PDB file of N, CA, C and O in Angstrom:
ATOM      1  N   UNK A   1     -13.116 168.642 140.863  1.00 70.00           N
ATOM      2  CA  UNK A   1     -12.625 168.217 139.562  1.00 70.00           C
ATOM      3  C   UNK A   1     -13.736 167.446 138.836  1.00 70.00           C
ATOM      4  O   UNK A   1     -14.308 166.525 139.394  1.00 70.00           O
ATOM      5  N   UNK A   2     -14.029 167.816 137.600  1.00 78.00           N
ATOM      6  CA  UNK A   2     -15.106 167.212 136.828  1.00 78.00           C
ATOM      7  C   UNK A   2     -14.520 166.266 135.792  1.00 78.00           C
ATOM      8  O   UNK A   2     -13.595 166.626 135.061  1.00 78.00           O
ATOM      9  N   UNK A   3     -15.063 165.072 135.717  1.00 84.00           N
ATOM     10  CA  UNK A   3     -14.616 164.083 134.753  1.00 84.00           C
ATOM     11  C   UNK A   3     -15.810 163.622 133.922  1.00 84.00           C
ATOM     12  O   UNK A   3     -16.813 163.161 134.475  1.00 84.00           O
ATOM     13  N   UNK A   4     -15.708 163.764 132.591  1.00 89.00           N
ATOM     14  CA  UNK A   4     -16.763 163.323 131.676  1.00 89.00           C
ATOM     15  C   UNK A   4     -16.218 162.166 130.852  1.00 89.00           C
ATOM     16  O   UNK A   4     -15.185 162.297 130.212  1.00 89.00           O
ATOM     17  N   UNK A   5     -16.913 161.040 130.901  1.00 92.00           N
ATOM     18  CA  UNK A   5     -16.537 159.874 130.106  1.00 92.00           C
ATOM     19  C   UNK A   5     -17.685 159.531 129.178  1.00 92.00           C
ATOM     20  O   UNK A   5     -18.834 159.453 129.607  1.00 92.00           O
ATOM     21  N   UNK A   6     -17.356 159.329 127.907  1.00 95.00           N
ATOM     22  CA  UNK A   6     -18.344 158.954 126.895  1.00 95.00           C
ATOM     23  C   UNK A   6     -17.850 157.668 126.253  1.00 95.00           C
ATOM     24  O   UNK A   6     -16.724 157.620 125.740  1.00 95.00           O
ATOM     25  N   UNK A   7     -18.689 156.644 126.280  1.00 96.00           N
ATOM     26  CA  UNK A   7     -18.269 155.360 125.712  1.00 96.00           C
ATOM     27  C   UNK A   7     -19.469 154.602 125.177  1.00 96.00           C
ATOM     28  O   UNK A   7     -20.580 154.836 125.653  1.00 96.00           O
ATOM     29  N   UNK A   8     -19.292 153.746 124.180  1.00 97.00           N
ATOM     30  CA  UNK A   8     -18.081 153.682 123.359  1.00 97.00           C
ATOM     31  C   UNK A   8     -18.013 154.897 122.434  1.00 97.00           C
ATOM     32  O   UNK A   8     -19.046 155.437 122.040  1.00 97.00           O
ATOM     33  N   UNK A   9     -16.837 155.318 122.122  1.00 97.00           N
ATOM     34  CA  UNK A   9     -16.626 156.453 121.215  1.00 97.00           C
ATOM     35  C   UNK A   9     -15.402 156.144 120.370  1.00 97.00           C
ATOM     36  O   UNK A   9     -14.301 156.125 120.910  1.00 97.00           O
ATOM     37  N   UNK A  10     -15.596 155.824 119.091  1.00 96.00           N
ATOM     38  CA  UNK A  10     -16.793 155.987 118.255  1.00 96.00           C
ATOM     39  C   UNK A  10     -17.847 154.905 118.511  1.00 96.00           C
ATOM     40  O   UNK A  10     -17.559 153.875 119.075  1.00 96.00           O
ATOM     41  N   UNK A  11     -19.067 155.211 118.040  1.00 96.00           N
ATOM     42  CA  UNK A  11     -20.186 154.293 118.206  1.00 96.00           C
ATOM     43  C   UNK A  11     -21.138 154.414 117.022  1.00 96.00           C
ATOM     44  O   UNK A  11     -21.197 155.450 116.371  1.00 96.00           O
ATOM     45  N   UNK A  12     -21.895 153.353 116.781  1.00 93.00           N
ATOM     46  CA  UNK A  12     -22.911 153.380 115.731  1.00 93.00           C
ATOM     47  C   UNK A  12     -24.315 153.275 116.314  1.00 93.00           C
ATOM     48  O   UNK A  12     -25.284 153.570 115.625  1.00 93.00           O
ATOM     49  N   UNK A  13     -24.443 152.853 117.577  1.00 94.00           N
ATOM     50  CA  UNK A  13     -25.761 152.576 118.136  1.00 94.00           C
ATOM     51  C   UNK A  13     -26.143 153.501 119.284  1.00 94.00           C
ATOM     52  O   UNK A  13     -27.199 154.097 119.261  1.00 94.00           O
ATOM     53  N   UNK A  14     -25.333 153.565 120.310  1.00 94.00           N
ATOM     54  CA  UNK A  14     -25.641 154.415 121.458  1.00 94.00           C
ATOM     55  C   UNK A  14     -24.353 154.790 122.177  1.00 94.00           C
ATOM     56  O   UNK A  14     -23.324 154.145 121.991  1.00 94.00           O
ATOM     57  N   UNK A  15     -24.422 155.839 122.977  1.00 96.00           N
ATOM     58  CA  UNK A  15     -23.316 156.197 123.845  1.00 96.00           C
ATOM     59  C   UNK A  15     -23.827 156.272 125.276  1.00 96.00           C
ATOM     60  O   UNK A  15     -25.001 156.551 125.516  1.00 96.00           O
ATOM     61  N   UNK A  16     -22.946 156.003 126.197  1.00 95.00           N
ATOM     62  CA  UNK A  16     -23.210 156.176 127.612  1.00 95.00           C
ATOM     63  C   UNK A  16     -22.384 157.353 128.091  1.00 95.00           C
ATOM     64  O   UNK A  16     -21.204 157.468 127.751  1.00 95.00           O
ATOM     65  N   UNK A  17     -23.005 158.233 128.865  1.00 92.00           N
ATOM     66  CA  UNK A  17     -22.339 159.421 129.374  1.00 92.00           C
ATOM     67  C   UNK A  17     -22.225 159.279 130.883  1.00 92.00           C
ATOM     68  O   UNK A  17     -23.225 159.110 131.573  1.00 92.00           O
ATOM     69  N   UNK A  18     -21.014 159.332 131.376  1.00 89.00           N
ATOM     70  CA  UNK A  18     -20.749 159.221 132.802  1.00 89.00           C
ATOM     71  C   UNK A  18     -20.015 160.479 133.240  1.00 89.00           C
ATOM     72  O   UNK A  18     -18.993 160.839 132.660  1.00 89.00           O
ATOM     73  N   UNK A  19     -20.554 161.154 134.244  1.00 85.00           N
ATOM     74  CA  UNK A  19     -19.955 162.398 134.719  1.00 85.00           C
ATOM     75  C   UNK A  19     -19.775 162.310 136.227  1.00 85.00           C
ATOM     76  O   UNK A  19     -20.715 162.019 136.957  1.00 85.00           O
ATOM     77  N   UNK A  20     -18.555 162.564 136.680  1.00 85.00           N
ATOM     78  CA  UNK A  20     -18.261 162.594 138.111  1.00 85.00           C
ATOM     79  C   UNK A  20     -18.103 164.042 138.553  1.00 85.00           C
ATOM     80  O   UNK A  20     -17.519 164.851 137.846  1.00 85.00           O
ATOM     81  N   UNK A  21     -18.626 164.377 139.707  1.00 79.00           N
ATOM     82  CA  UNK A  21     -18.425 165.701 140.278  1.00 79.00           C
ATOM     83  C   UNK A  21     -19.509 166.714 139.975  1.00 79.00           C
ATOM     84  O   UNK A  21     -19.333 167.894 140.244  1.00 79.00           O
ATOM     85  N   UNK A  22     -20.649 166.272 139.415  1.00 76.00           N
ATOM     86  CA  UNK A  22     -21.727 167.205 139.087  1.00 76.00           C
ATOM     87  C   UNK A  22     -23.083 166.637 139.477  1.00 76.00           C
ATOM     88  O   UNK A  22     -23.293 165.434 139.420  1.00 76.00           O
ATOM     89  N   UNK A  23     -24.006 167.530 139.819  1.00 77.00           N
ATOM     90  CA  UNK A  23     -25.408 167.161 139.977  1.00 77.00           C
ATOM     91  C   UNK A  23     -26.059 167.341 138.606  1.00 77.00           C
ATOM     92  O   UNK A  23     -26.372 168.445 138.194  1.00 77.00           O
ATOM     93  N   UNK A  24     -26.254 166.261 137.888  1.00 78.00           N
ATOM     94  CA  UNK A  24     -26.681 166.345 136.492  1.00 78.00           C
ATOM     95  C   UNK A  24     -28.157 166.643 136.309  1.00 78.00           C
ATOM     96  O   UNK A  24     -28.603 166.878 135.195  1.00 78.00           O
ATOM     97  N   UNK A  25     -28.931 166.655 137.374  1.00 79.00           N
ATOM     98  CA  UNK A  25     -30.349 166.995 137.242  1.00 79.00           C
ATOM     99  C   UNK A  25     -30.536 168.417 136.728  1.00 79.00           C
ATOM    100  O   UNK A  25     -31.563 168.746 136.160  1.00 79.00           O
ATOM    101  N   UNK A  26     -29.539 169.273 136.913  1.00 83.00           N
ATOM    102  CA  UNK A  26     -29.620 170.669 136.483  1.00 83.00           C
ATOM    103  C   UNK A  26     -29.164 170.876 135.041  1.00 83.00           C
ATOM    104  O   UNK A  26     -29.211 171.987 134.535  1.00 83.00           O
ATOM    105  N   UNK A  27     -28.671 169.844 134.385  1.00 89.00           N
ATOM    106  CA  UNK A  27     -28.033 169.994 133.087  1.00 89.00           C
ATOM    107  C   UNK A  27     -28.928 169.549 131.941  1.00 89.00           C
ATOM    108  O   UNK A  27     -29.719 168.627 132.076  1.00 89.00           O
ATOM    109  N   UNK A  28     -28.741 170.212 130.811  1.00 93.00           N
ATOM    110  CA  UNK A  28     -29.352 169.749 129.569  1.00 93.00           C
ATOM    111  C   UNK A  28     -28.230 169.194 128.698  1.00 93.00           C
ATOM    112  O   UNK A  28     -27.051 169.466 128.915  1.00 93.00           O
ATOM    113  N   UNK A  29     -28.617 168.414 127.709  1.00 94.00           N
ATOM    114  CA  UNK A  29     -27.636 167.833 126.796  1.00 94.00           C
ATOM    115  C   UNK A  29     -28.091 168.118 125.372  1.00 94.00           C
ATOM    116  O   UNK A  29     -29.282 168.109 125.064  1.00 94.00           O
ATOM    117  N   UNK A  30     -27.120 168.454 124.518  1.00 95.00           N
ATOM    118  CA  UNK A  30     -27.389 168.657 123.094  1.00 95.00           C
ATOM    119  C   UNK A  30     -26.336 167.912 122.289  1.00 95.00           C
ATOM    120  O   UNK A  30     -25.193 167.789 122.709  1.00 95.00           O
ATOM    121  N   UNK A  31     -26.744 167.434 121.130  1.00 96.00           N
ATOM    122  CA  UNK A  31     -25.814 166.927 120.133  1.00 96.00           C
ATOM    123  C   UNK A  31     -25.870 167.883 118.959  1.00 96.00           C
ATOM    124  O   UNK A  31     -26.960 168.187 118.455  1.00 96.00           O
ATOM    125  N   UNK A  32     -24.706 168.355 118.535  1.00 98.00           N
ATOM    126  CA  UNK A  32     -24.612 169.343 117.468  1.00 98.00           C
ATOM    127  C   UNK A  32     -23.774 168.744 116.351  1.00 98.00           C
ATOM    128  O   UNK A  32     -22.674 168.232 116.595  1.00 98.00           O
ATOM    129  N   UNK A  33     -24.295 168.809 115.105  1.00 97.00           N
ATOM    130  CA  UNK A  33     -23.537 168.252 113.982  1.00 97.00           C
ATOM    131  C   UNK A  33     -22.485 169.238 113.490  1.00 97.00           C
ATOM    132  O   UNK A  33     -22.344 170.347 114.016  1.00 97.00           O
ATOM    133  N   UNK A  34     -21.742 168.854 112.468  1.00 95.00           N
ATOM    134  CA  UNK A  34     -20.622 169.661 111.979  1.00 95.00           C
ATOM    135  C   UNK A  34     -21.055 171.004 111.391  1.00 95.00           C
ATOM    136  O   UNK A  34     -20.248 171.929 111.321  1.00 95.00           O
ATOM    137  N   UNK A  35     -22.320 171.133 111.001  1.00 96.00           N
ATOM    138  CA  UNK A  35     -22.788 172.411 110.462  1.00 96.00           C
ATOM    139  C   UNK A  35     -23.401 173.309 111.536  1.00 96.00           C
ATOM    140  O   UNK A  35     -23.896 174.387 111.231  1.00 96.00           O
ATOM    141  N   UNK A  36     -23.381 172.844 112.796  1.00 97.00           N
ATOM    142  CA  UNK A  36     -23.897 173.647 113.902  1.00 97.00           C
ATOM    143  C   UNK A  36     -25.360 173.426 114.214  1.00 97.00           C
ATOM    144  O   UNK A  36     -25.931 174.112 115.048  1.00 97.00           O
ATOM    145  N   UNK A  37     -26.003 172.463 113.558  1.00 97.00           N
ATOM    146  CA  UNK A  37     -27.417 172.187 113.794  1.00 97.00           C
ATOM    147  C   UNK A  37     -27.583 171.237 114.981  1.00 97.00           C
ATOM    148  O   UNK A  37     -26.868 170.230 115.082  1.00 97.00           O
ATOM    149  N   UNK A  38     -28.506 171.568 115.886  1.00 97.00           N
ATOM    150  CA  UNK A  38     -28.841 170.656 116.976  1.00 97.00           C
ATOM    151  C   UNK A  38     -29.573 169.455 116.398  1.00 97.00           C
ATOM    152  O   UNK A  38     -30.604 169.612 115.753  1.00 97.00           O
ATOM    153  N   UNK A  39     -29.052 168.266 116.635  1.00 96.00           N
ATOM    154  CA  UNK A  39     -29.727 167.053 116.183  1.00 96.00           C
ATOM    155  C   UNK A  39     -30.399 166.329 117.344  1.00 96.00           C
ATOM    156  O   UNK A  39     -31.177 165.407 117.144  1.00 96.00           O
ATOM    157  N   UNK A  40     -30.088 166.750 118.562  1.00 95.00           N
ATOM    158  CA  UNK A  40     -30.770 166.266 119.755  1.00 95.00           C
ATOM    159  C   UNK A  40     -30.667 167.354 120.819  1.00 95.00           C
ATOM    160  O   UNK A  40     -29.620 167.990 120.973  1.00 95.00           O
ATOM    161  N   UNK A  41     -31.732 167.567 121.557  1.00 95.00           N
ATOM    162  CA  UNK A  41     -31.706 168.482 122.695  1.00 95.00           C
ATOM    163  C   UNK A  41     -32.704 167.982 123.723  1.00 95.00           C
ATOM    164  O   UNK A  41     -33.827 167.611 123.377  1.00 95.00           O
ATOM    165  N   UNK A  42     -32.294 167.936 124.975  1.00 94.00           N
ATOM    166  CA  UNK A  42     -33.197 167.497 126.030  1.00 94.00           C
ATOM    167  C   UNK A  42     -32.514 167.520 127.375  1.00 94.00           C
ATOM    168  O   UNK A  42     -31.383 167.971 127.516  1.00 94.00           O
ATOM    169  N   UNK A  43     -33.221 167.002 128.382  1.00 90.00           N
ATOM    170  CA  UNK A  43     -32.637 166.888 129.716  1.00 90.00           C
ATOM    171  C   UNK A  43     -31.560 165.820 129.695  1.00 90.00           C
ATOM    172  O   UNK A  43     -31.568 164.924 128.844  1.00 90.00           O
ATOM    173  N   UNK A  44     -30.644 165.912 130.645  1.00 85.00           N
ATOM    174  CA  UNK A  44     -29.549 164.948 130.693  1.00 85.00           C
ATOM    175  C   UNK A  44     -30.088 163.525 130.784  1.00 85.00           C
ATOM    176  O   UNK A  44     -31.000 163.230 131.538  1.00 85.00           O
ATOM    177  N   UNK A  45     -29.492 162.660 129.981  1.00 84.00           N
ATOM    178  CA  UNK A  45     -29.735 161.216 130.044  1.00 84.00           C
ATOM    179  C   UNK A  45     -28.364 160.557 130.076  1.00 84.00           C
ATOM    180  O   UNK A  45     -27.420 161.071 129.479  1.00 84.00           O
ATOM    181  N   UNK A  46     -28.268 159.403 130.716  1.00 87.00           N
ATOM    182  CA  UNK A  46     -26.963 158.743 130.740  1.00 87.00           C
ATOM    183  C   UNK A  46     -26.707 157.911 129.484  1.00 87.00           C
ATOM    184  O   UNK A  46     -25.588 157.473 129.257  1.00 87.00           O
ATOM    185  N   UNK A  47     -27.736 157.728 128.647  1.00 92.00           N
ATOM    186  CA  UNK A  47     -27.546 157.053 127.360  1.00 92.00           C
ATOM    187  C   UNK A  47     -28.283 157.802 126.266  1.00 92.00           C
ATOM    188  O   UNK A  47     -29.395 158.277 126.476  1.00 92.00           O
ATOM    189  N   UNK A  48     -27.638 157.900 125.105  1.00 93.00           N
ATOM    190  CA  UNK A  48     -28.270 158.515 123.941  1.00 93.00           C
ATOM    191  C   UNK A  48     -28.241 157.536 122.777  1.00 93.00           C
ATOM    192  O   UNK A  48     -27.219 156.907 122.503  1.00 93.00           O
ATOM    193  N   UNK A  49     -29.368 157.433 122.082  1.00 94.00           N
ATOM    194  CA  UNK A  49     -29.499 156.582 120.899  1.00 94.00           C
ATOM    195  C   UNK A  49     -28.969 157.343 119.687  1.00 94.00           C
ATOM    196  O   UNK A  49     -29.423 158.448 119.397  1.00 94.00           O
ATOM    197  N   UNK A  50     -28.032 156.746 118.974  1.00 94.00           N
ATOM    198  CA  UNK A  50     -27.420 157.389 117.811  1.00 94.00           C
ATOM    199  C   UNK A  50     -27.870 156.777 116.492  1.00 94.00           C
ATOM    200  O   UNK A  50     -27.415 157.204 115.435  1.00 94.00           O
ATOM    201  N   UNK A  51     -28.756 155.802 116.513  1.00 92.00           N
ATOM    202  CA  UNK A  51     -29.064 155.029 115.314  1.00 92.00           C
ATOM    203  C   UNK A  51     -29.695 155.859 114.200  1.00 92.00           C
ATOM    204  O   UNK A  51     -29.610 155.480 113.037  1.00 92.00           O
ATOM    205  N   UNK A  52     -30.310 156.986 114.523  1.00 92.00           N
ATOM    206  CA  UNK A  52     -30.937 157.802 113.482  1.00 92.00           C
ATOM    207  C   UNK A  52     -29.988 158.846 112.886  1.00 92.00           C
ATOM    208  O   UNK A  52     -30.371 159.564 111.967  1.00 92.00           O
ATOM    209  N   UNK A  53     -28.764 158.908 113.388  1.00 94.00           N
ATOM    210  CA  UNK A  53     -27.820 159.933 112.928  1.00 94.00           C
ATOM    211  C   UNK A  53     -26.912 159.410 111.828  1.00 94.00           C
ATOM    212  O   UNK A  53     -26.453 158.266 111.893  1.00 94.00           O
ATOM    213  N   UNK A  54     -26.612 160.237 110.838  1.00 94.00           N
ATOM    214  CA  UNK A  54     -25.628 159.838 109.840  1.00 94.00           C
ATOM    215  C   UNK A  54     -24.226 159.829 110.449  1.00 94.00           C
ATOM    216  O   UNK A  54     -23.977 160.489 111.466  1.00 94.00           O
ATOM    217  N   UNK A  55     -23.336 159.078 109.828  1.00 95.00           N
ATOM    218  CA  UNK A  55     -21.949 159.026 110.296  1.00 95.00           C
ATOM    219  C   UNK A  55     -21.347 160.424 110.282  1.00 95.00           C
ATOM    220  O   UNK A  55     -21.657 161.241 109.414  1.00 95.00           O
ATOM    221  N   UNK A  56     -20.508 160.709 111.264  1.00 96.00           N
ATOM    222  CA  UNK A  56     -19.843 162.001 111.313  1.00 96.00           C
ATOM    223  C   UNK A  56     -19.345 162.318 112.705  1.00 96.00           C
ATOM    224  O   UNK A  56     -19.443 161.512 113.625  1.00 96.00           O
ATOM    225  N   UNK A  57     -18.810 163.507 112.855  1.00 97.00           N
ATOM    226  CA  UNK A  57     -18.314 163.994 114.135  1.00 97.00           C
ATOM    227  C   UNK A  57     -19.335 164.972 114.707  1.00 97.00           C
ATOM    228  O   UNK A  57     -19.805 165.864 114.003  1.00 97.00           O
ATOM    229  N   UNK A  58     -19.662 164.784 115.962  1.00 98.00           N
ATOM    230  CA  UNK A  58     -20.668 165.599 116.646  1.00 98.00           C
ATOM    231  C   UNK A  58     -20.072 166.178 117.921  1.00 98.00           C
ATOM    232  O   UNK A  58     -19.157 165.594 118.508  1.00 98.00           O
ATOM    233  N   UNK A  59     -20.622 167.294 118.355  1.00 98.00           N
ATOM    234  CA  UNK A  59     -20.269 167.856 119.655  1.00 98.00           C
ATOM    235  C   UNK A  59     -21.378 167.521 120.627  1.00 98.00           C
ATOM    236  O   UNK A  59     -22.552 167.777 120.359  1.00 98.00           O
ATOM    237  N   UNK A  60     -21.003 166.939 121.754  1.00 96.00           N
ATOM    238  CA  UNK A  60     -21.926 166.681 122.848  1.00 96.00           C
ATOM    239  C   UNK A  60     -21.769 167.843 123.816  1.00 96.00           C
ATOM    240  O   UNK A  60     -20.672 168.094 124.314  1.00 96.00           O
ATOM    241  N   UNK A  61     -22.850 168.573 124.042  1.00 95.00           N
ATOM    242  CA  UNK A  61     -22.812 169.769 124.880  1.00 95.00           C
ATOM    243  C   UNK A  61     -23.640 169.521 126.135  1.00 95.00           C
ATOM    244  O   UNK A  61     -24.840 169.256 126.049  1.00 95.00           O
ATOM    245  N   UNK A  62     -22.986 169.580 127.297  1.00 93.00           N
ATOM    246  CA  UNK A  62     -23.672 169.530 128.587  1.00 93.00           C
ATOM    247  C   UNK A  62     -23.658 170.943 129.134  1.00 93.00           C
ATOM    248  O   UNK A  62     -22.601 171.576 129.194  1.00 93.00           O
ATOM    249  N   UNK A  63     -24.835 171.454 129.540  1.00 92.00           N
ATOM    250  CA  UNK A  63     -24.855 172.841 129.983  1.00 92.00           C
ATOM    251  C   UNK A  63     -25.945 173.094 131.009  1.00 92.00           C
ATOM    252  O   UNK A  63     -26.949 172.397 131.072  1.00 92.00           O
ATOM    253  N   UNK A  64     -25.694 174.123 131.826  1.00 88.00           N
ATOM    254  CA  UNK A  64     -26.714 174.689 132.699  1.00 88.00           C
ATOM    255  C   UNK A  64     -26.537 176.201 132.638  1.00 88.00           C
ATOM    256  O   UNK A  64     -25.857 176.715 131.750  1.00 88.00           O
ATOM    257  N   UNK A  65     -27.107 176.935 133.573  1.00 88.00           N
ATOM    258  CA  UNK A  65     -27.057 178.394 133.512  1.00 88.00           C
ATOM    259  C   UNK A  65     -25.641 178.945 133.706  1.00 88.00           C
ATOM    260  O   UNK A  65     -25.350 180.064 133.291  1.00 88.00           O
ATOM    261  N   UNK A  66     -24.741 178.153 134.293  1.00 87.00           N
ATOM    262  CA  UNK A  66     -23.412 178.651 134.627  1.00 87.00           C
ATOM    263  C   UNK A  66     -22.276 177.990 133.867  1.00 87.00           C
ATOM    264  O   UNK A  66     -21.200 178.579 133.727  1.00 87.00           O
ATOM    265  N   UNK A  67     -22.463 176.775 133.399  1.00 87.00           N
ATOM    266  CA  UNK A  67     -21.362 175.976 132.864  1.00 87.00           C
ATOM    267  C   UNK A  67     -21.760 175.371 131.519  1.00 87.00           C
ATOM    268  O   UNK A  67     -22.883 174.914 131.347  1.00 87.00           O
ATOM    269  N   UNK A  68     -20.808 175.366 130.579  1.00 91.00           N
ATOM    270  CA  UNK A  68     -20.973 174.657 129.313  1.00 91.00           C
ATOM    271  C   UNK A  68     -19.748 173.755 129.133  1.00 91.00           C
ATOM    272  O   UNK A  68     -18.615 174.220 129.215  1.00 91.00           O
ATOM    273  N   UNK A  69     -19.990 172.460 128.918  1.00 92.00           N
ATOM    274  CA  UNK A  69     -18.909 171.498 128.675  1.00 92.00           C
ATOM    275  C   UNK A  69     -19.168 170.835 127.330  1.00 92.00           C
ATOM    276  O   UNK A  69     -20.295 170.453 127.034  1.00 92.00           O
ATOM    277  N   UNK A  70     -18.118 170.700 126.529  1.00 95.00           N
ATOM    278  CA  UNK A  70     -18.254 170.146 125.178  1.00 95.00           C
ATOM    279  C   UNK A  70     -17.263 169.003 124.998  1.00 95.00           C
ATOM    280  O   UNK A  70     -16.090 169.140 125.322  1.00 95.00           O
ATOM    281  N   UNK A  71     -17.747 167.897 124.481  1.00 95.00           N
ATOM    282  CA  UNK A  71     -16.915 166.748 124.127  1.00 95.00           C
ATOM    283  C   UNK A  71     -17.265 166.325 122.710  1.00 95.00           C
ATOM    284  O   UNK A  71     -18.416 166.429 122.286  1.00 95.00           O
ATOM    285  N   UNK A  72     -16.293 165.832 121.971  1.00 97.00           N
ATOM    286  CA  UNK A  72     -16.519 165.353 120.610  1.00 97.00           C
ATOM    287  C   UNK A  72     -16.845 163.862 120.637  1.00 97.00           C
ATOM    288  O   UNK A  72     -16.250 163.100 121.394  1.00 97.00           O
ATOM    289  N   UNK A  73     -17.812 163.461 119.814  1.00 97.00           N
ATOM    290  CA  UNK A  73     -18.099 162.039 119.617  1.00 97.00           C
ATOM    291  C   UNK A  73     -18.090 161.747 118.117  1.00 97.00           C
ATOM    292  O   UNK A  73     -18.311 162.628 117.297  1.00 97.00           O
ATOM    293  N   UNK A  74     -17.820 160.502 117.803  1.00 97.00           N
ATOM    294  CA  UNK A  74     -17.794 160.053 116.411  1.00 97.00           C
ATOM    295  C   UNK A  74     -18.870 158.993 116.239  1.00 97.00           C
ATOM    296  O   UNK A  74     -18.912 158.006 116.986  1.00 97.00           O
ATOM    297  N   UNK A  75     -19.748 159.219 115.284  1.00 97.00           N
ATOM    298  CA  UNK A  75     -20.780 158.245 114.922  1.00 97.00           C
ATOM    299  C   UNK A  75     -20.320 157.594 113.625  1.00 97.00           C
ATOM    300  O   UNK A  75     -20.008 158.289 112.656  1.00 97.00           O
ATOM    301  N   UNK A  76     -20.245 156.282 113.628  1.00 93.00           N
ATOM    302  CA  UNK A  76     -19.851 155.578 112.404  1.00 93.00           C
ATOM    303  C   UNK A  76     -20.990 154.708 111.919  1.00 93.00           C
ATOM    304  O   UNK A  76     -21.893 154.353 112.675  1.00 93.00           O
ATOM    305  N   UNK A  77     -20.942 154.402 110.670  1.00 81.00           N
ATOM    306  CA  UNK A  77     -21.989 153.601 110.025  1.00 81.00           C
ATOM    307  C   UNK A  77     -21.776 152.126 110.383  1.00 81.00           C
ATOM    308  O   UNK A  77     -20.684 151.611 110.252  1.00 81.00           O
ATOM    309  N   UNK A  78     -22.843 151.457 110.831  1.00 69.00           N
ATOM    310  CA  UNK A  78     -22.705 150.063 111.255  1.00 69.00           C
ATOM    311  C   UNK A  78     -23.041 149.079 110.140  1.00 69.00           C
ATOM    312  O   UNK A  78     -22.783 147.901 110.270  1.00 69.00           O
ATOM    313  N   UNK A  79     -23.659 149.581 109.035  1.00 64.00           N
ATOM    314  CA  UNK A  79     -23.999 148.823 107.856  1.00 64.00           C
ATOM    315  C   UNK A  79     -24.229 147.413 108.084  1.00 64.00           C
ATOM    316  O   UNK A  79     -24.429 146.479 107.542  1.00 64.00           O
TER     317      UNK A  79
END
């Protein structure tokens, strides 16, 4: 059983990604905005900096050659 936790969500500064039940060294992570554009892509990290992103709803995509998992995150303006 796989459990993905993203916190805090919503966030204005950073998110922490916690995943139980997977070897994350094999996974990449992408953040995709509402228009489908990748705004971040790289190897899995347990924290992502959101400060350069405009407010909105994003899809966090964790994937490897066999599995794709998608979670929604909300970035809000911290003004």
